[in-house]
Amino acid sequence: MTAPTVTAAELLDALPALAPYARTATLLKPSADSPGPHRSSVGGPPLWPADEPWPRCRQPHLVYVREKLTDAEREAWQSIGRNRRERHRPGNARVLTAEEAETQSRIMDGGSLDLVTWERVRLVPRPVPGDGLPMVPVLRLHSRDAPALDWPPGTDLLQLLWCPQDHAEPEGQPRYWGPVVQLRYQASVEAVRPAGGPPVHYGAKGVYLPAPCRLEPVEVLDLPEQDELPEELYESVEQWAAERGTDYNRVLGCLPGWKAGGWPSWHLTDFTPLDCRCGARMRLLLTLDSGGDPGLNVGRYGELRVFCCPEDPGHPMRLNVQ
Ligand SMILES: [Zn+2]
Ligand SMILES: [Zn+2]
């Protein structure tokens, strides 16, 4: 027996109290293709206003560095190993003293050890040379494909570019680790192929370079997860879904995948509301997903979500990975 197919619209009919929480979202559904410059796309050809410089990242990048241990560090590490072996007896679970554990973590300094070369391997932020590194186009969305978004007057094109490197808590993004994102609303008539091609980002991380895809946008109703609904209402929602043999989360609400608008899922961390510096509760603008045809991998195969201020799209965005 196959599970009955139910929709968010049927759920709203059954529970009208949910209506104020319903948002129109657009599932973007990227699929491998060579998208032309004038269509919505993931990883499409570069377009930018001719009179504006191509965006660049000037934030420090995280790079792996290998550092030779000092003789003293190496001796301390080896002596801990010898002591452990001497102490090790069946039934003796305690393999490291607190002092030894402290010494090891000081030697590793947040990284790991290569015991063949006796090097410490760490990710450290490194300043970007000169004028910064060019960003790469990730998502291009025309207003005709996501009319429910709040388009600033005079714009019909939303571009998301990012720096295909890891950054630890870049400017304005506390508790975020990943590519630095640039978001721009533009007029599509002004966006043209850069003369001579866009600058090349040498040394990009492959997992942050999307394979070219066209989009097949579908408008849907999206609903929030448990923590963003009143408790009693959520209980009714869950019961309604269970009686129809389906789940609410990720099936009827917090829809997964590449998405414009809608509601975010908080499946890895607890619900973490993001507030703009103006005090407004921020809203989900875009969700970029790992895997599938674009072939990205953000935050251990997760979703990168871009939140914006509902009062003014010009206020700084916030990034979050789940
Ligand atoms: Zn960068
Ligand atoms: Zn704001």
mmCIF file of N, CA, C and O in Angstrom, residues 176-212:
data_model
loop_
_atom_site.group_PDB
_atom_site.id
_atom_site.type_symbol
_atom_site.label_atom_id
_atom_site.label_comp_id
_atom_site.label_asym_id
_atom_site.label_seq_id
_atom_site.Cartn_x
_atom_site.Cartn_y
_atom_site.Cartn_z
ATOM 1 N N TYR A 176 29.232 31.125 11.948
ATOM 2 C CA TYR A 176 29.110 30.596 10.579
ATOM 3 C C TYR A 176 30.496 30.255 10.059
ATOM 4 O O TYR A 176 31.456 31.002 10.268
ATOM 5 N N TRP A 177 30.562 29.157 9.350
ATOM 6 C CA TRP A 177 31.824 28.626 8.846
ATOM 7 C C TRP A 177 31.546 28.148 7.429
ATOM 8 O O TRP A 177 30.753 27.232 7.247
ATOM 9 N N GLY A 178 32.118 28.766 6.412
ATOM 10 C CA GLY A 178 31.863 28.347 5.031
ATOM 11 C C GLY A 178 32.179 29.466 4.062
ATOM 12 O O GLY A 178 32.932 30.388 4.385
ATOM 13 N N PRO A 179 31.611 29.389 2.839
ATOM 14 C CA PRO A 179 31.899 30.414 1.837
ATOM 15 C C PRO A 179 31.337 31.782 2.248
ATOM 16 O O PRO A 179 30.275 31.852 2.863
ATOM 17 N N VAL A 180 32.063 32.845 1.921
ATOM 18 C CA VAL A 180 31.533 34.205 2.090
ATOM 19 C C VAL A 180 30.585 34.478 0.922
ATOM 20 O O VAL A 180 30.910 34.200 -0.235
ATOM 21 N N VAL A 181 29.396 34.981 1.233
ATOM 22 C CA VAL A 181 28.347 35.131 0.224
ATOM 23 C C VAL A 181 28.129 36.602 -0.106
ATOM 24 O O VAL A 181 28.160 37.460 0.770
ATOM 25 N N GLN A 182 27.913 36.864 -1.377
ATOM 26 C CA GLN A 182 27.530 38.196 -1.846
ATOM 27 C C GLN A 182 26.169 38.067 -2.530
ATOM 28 O O GLN A 182 25.979 37.225 -3.410
ATOM 29 N N LEU A 183 25.227 38.904 -2.117
ATOM 30 C CA LEU A 183 23.862 38.825 -2.648
ATOM 31 C C LEU A 183 23.540 40.164 -3.293
ATOM 32 O O LEU A 183 23.747 41.207 -2.681
ATOM 33 N N ARG A 184 23.058 40.139 -4.540
ATOM 34 C CA ARG A 184 22.765 41.414 -5.191
ATOM 35 C C ARG A 184 21.475 41.343 -5.987
ATOM 36 O O ARG A 184 21.269 40.427 -6.793
ATOM 37 N N TYR A 185 20.590 42.319 -5.741
ATOM 38 C CA TYR A 185 19.428 42.515 -6.604
ATOM 39 C C TYR A 185 19.855 43.465 -7.717
ATOM 40 O O TYR A 185 20.489 44.495 -7.449
ATOM 41 N N GLN A 186 19.522 43.126 -8.964
ATOM 42 C CA GLN A 186 19.938 43.944 -10.096
ATOM 43 C C GLN A 186 18.813 44.042 -11.112
ATOM 44 O O GLN A 186 17.802 43.330 -11.016
ATOM 45 N N ALA A 187 18.997 44.919 -12.100
ATOM 46 C CA ALA A 187 18.100 44.956 -13.251
ATOM 47 C C ALA A 187 18.731 44.077 -14.323
ATOM 48 O O ALA A 187 19.894 44.284 -14.678
ATOM 49 N N SER A 188 17.975 43.099 -14.812
ATOM 50 C CA SER A 188 18.603 42.127 -15.718
ATOM 51 C C SER A 188 19.155 42.784 -16.980
ATOM 52 O O SER A 188 20.133 42.310 -17.546
ATOM 53 N N VAL A 189 18.551 43.909 -17.420
ATOM 54 C CA VAL A 189 19.069 44.554 -18.641
ATOM 55 C C VAL A 189 20.481 45.083 -18.440
ATOM 56 O O VAL A 189 21.223 45.276 -19.407
ATOM 57 N N GLU A 190 20.856 45.313 -17.185
ATOM 58 C CA GLU A 190 22.188 45.875 -16.938
ATOM 59 C C GLU A 190 23.256 44.799 -16.733
ATOM 60 O O GLU A 190 24.445 45.093 -16.693
ATOM 61 N N ALA A 191 22.804 43.545 -16.559
ATOM 62 C CA ALA A 191 23.766 42.472 -16.284
ATOM 63 C C ALA A 191 24.239 41.879 -17.609
ATOM 64 O O ALA A 191 23.443 41.338 -18.371
ATOM 65 N N VAL A 192 25.543 42.012 -17.879
ATOM 66 C CA VAL A 192 26.103 41.547 -19.158
ATOM 67 C C VAL A 192 27.320 40.661 -18.896
ATOM 68 O O VAL A 192 27.862 40.633 -17.795
ATOM 69 N N ARG A 193 27.733 39.930 -19.939
ATOM 70 C CA ARG A 193 28.943 39.105 -19.792
ATOM 71 C C ARG A 193 30.135 40.034 -19.578
ATOM 72 O O ARG A 193 30.325 40.987 -20.340
ATOM 73 N N PRO A 194 30.945 39.792 -18.551
ATOM 74 C CA PRO A 194 32.102 40.663 -18.313
ATOM 75 C C PRO A 194 33.063 40.598 -19.503
ATOM 76 O O PRO A 194 33.353 39.514 -20.011
ATOM 77 N N ALA A 195 33.530 41.770 -19.927
ATOM 78 C CA ALA A 195 34.477 41.825 -21.047
ATOM 79 C C ALA A 195 35.730 41.038 -20.669
ATOM 80 O O ALA A 195 36.268 41.209 -19.581
ATOM 81 N N GLY A 196 36.150 40.122 -21.551
ATOM 82 C CA GLY A 196 37.349 39.326 -21.283
ATOM 83 C C GLY A 196 37.105 38.193 -20.294
ATOM 84 O O GLY A 196 38.046 37.566 -19.833
ATOM 85 N N GLY A 197 35.829 37.965 -19.936
ATOM 86 C CA GLY A 197 35.525 36.881 -18.996
ATOM 87 C C GLY A 197 35.722 37.338 -17.561
ATOM 88 O O GLY A 197 36.408 38.335 -17.318
ATOM 89 N N PRO A 198 35.137 36.617 -16.606
ATOM 90 C CA PRO A 198 35.306 37.001 -15.201
ATOM 91 C C PRO A 198 36.694 36.619 -14.727
ATOM 92 O O PRO A 198 37.327 35.741 -15.304
ATOM 93 N N PRO A 199 37.193 37.298 -13.699
ATOM 94 C CA PRO A 199 38.495 36.896 -13.163
ATOM 95 C C PRO A 199 38.427 35.467 -12.627
ATOM 96 O O PRO A 199 37.379 35.034 -12.142
ATOM 97 N N VAL A 200 39.539 34.748 -12.738
ATOM 98 C CA VAL A 200 39.558 33.345 -12.313
ATOM 99 C C VAL A 200 39.953 33.254 -10.839
ATOM 100 O O VAL A 200 40.869 33.935 -10.385
ATOM 101 N N HIS A 201 39.221 32.423 -10.102
ATOM 102 C CA HIS A 201 39.563 32.182 -8.694
ATOM 103 C C HIS A 201 40.447 30.938 -8.632
ATOM 104 O O HIS A 201 39.957 29.819 -8.686
ATOM 105 N N TYR A 202 41.760 31.141 -8.568
ATOM 106 C CA TYR A 202 42.670 29.998 -8.506
ATOM 107 C C TYR A 202 42.620 29.366 -7.120
ATOM 108 O O TYR A 202 42.494 30.065 -6.120
ATOM 109 N N GLY A 203 42.696 28.058 -7.075
ATOM 110 C CA GLY A 203 42.736 27.364 -5.787
ATOM 111 C C GLY A 203 41.390 27.237 -5.110
ATOM 112 O O GLY A 203 41.313 27.057 -3.896
ATOM 113 N N ALA A 204 40.292 27.347 -5.887
ATOM 114 C CA ALA A 204 38.956 27.215 -5.307
ATOM 115 C C ALA A 204 38.758 25.802 -4.765
ATOM 116 O O ALA A 204 39.327 24.837 -5.273
ATOM 117 N N LYS A 205 37.929 25.675 -3.716
ATOM 118 C CA LYS A 205 37.564 24.341 -3.231
ATOM 119 C C LYS A 205 36.502 23.770 -4.159
ATOM 120 O O LYS A 205 35.452 24.402 -4.378
ATOM 121 N N GLY A 206 36.780 22.588 -4.695
ATOM 122 C CA GLY A 206 35.881 21.992 -5.689
ATOM 123 C C GLY A 206 34.444 21.835 -5.198
ATOM 124 O O GLY A 206 33.499 21.995 -5.971
ATOM 125 N N VAL A 207 34.268 21.566 -3.895
ATOM 126 C CA VAL A 207 32.908 21.340 -3.384
ATOM 127 C C VAL A 207 32.075 22.624 -3.386
ATOM 128 O O VAL A 207 30.879 22.584 -3.155
ATOM 129 N N TYR A 208 32.755 23.761 -3.618
ATOM 130 C CA TYR A 208 32.036 25.041 -3.657
ATOM 131 C C TYR A 208 31.895 25.578 -5.084
ATOM 132 O O TYR A 208 31.567 26.743 -5.276
ATOM 133 N N LEU A 209 32.175 24.724 -6.080
ATOM 134 C CA LEU A 209 31.998 25.154 -7.475
ATOM 135 C C LEU A 209 30.813 24.379 -8.060
ATOM 136 O O LEU A 209 30.924 23.176 -8.325
ATOM 137 N N PRO A 210 29.659 25.034 -8.244
ATOM 138 C CA PRO A 210 28.473 24.304 -8.705
ATOM 139 C C PRO A 210 28.585 23.898 -10.168
ATOM 140 O O PRO A 210 29.087 24.655 -10.999
ATOM 141 N N ALA A 211 28.123 22.694 -10.480
ATOM 142 C CA ALA A 211 28.004 22.291 -11.878
ATOM 143 C C ALA A 211 26.811 23.048 -12.480
ATOM 144 O O ALA A 211 25.819 23.281 -11.790
ATOM 145 N N PRO A 212 26.911 23.464 -13.761
ATOM 146 C CA PRO A 212 25.836 24.255 -14.363
ATOM 147 C C PRO A 212 24.504 23.496 -14.370
ATOM 148 O O PRO A 212 24.445 22.325 -14.735
#
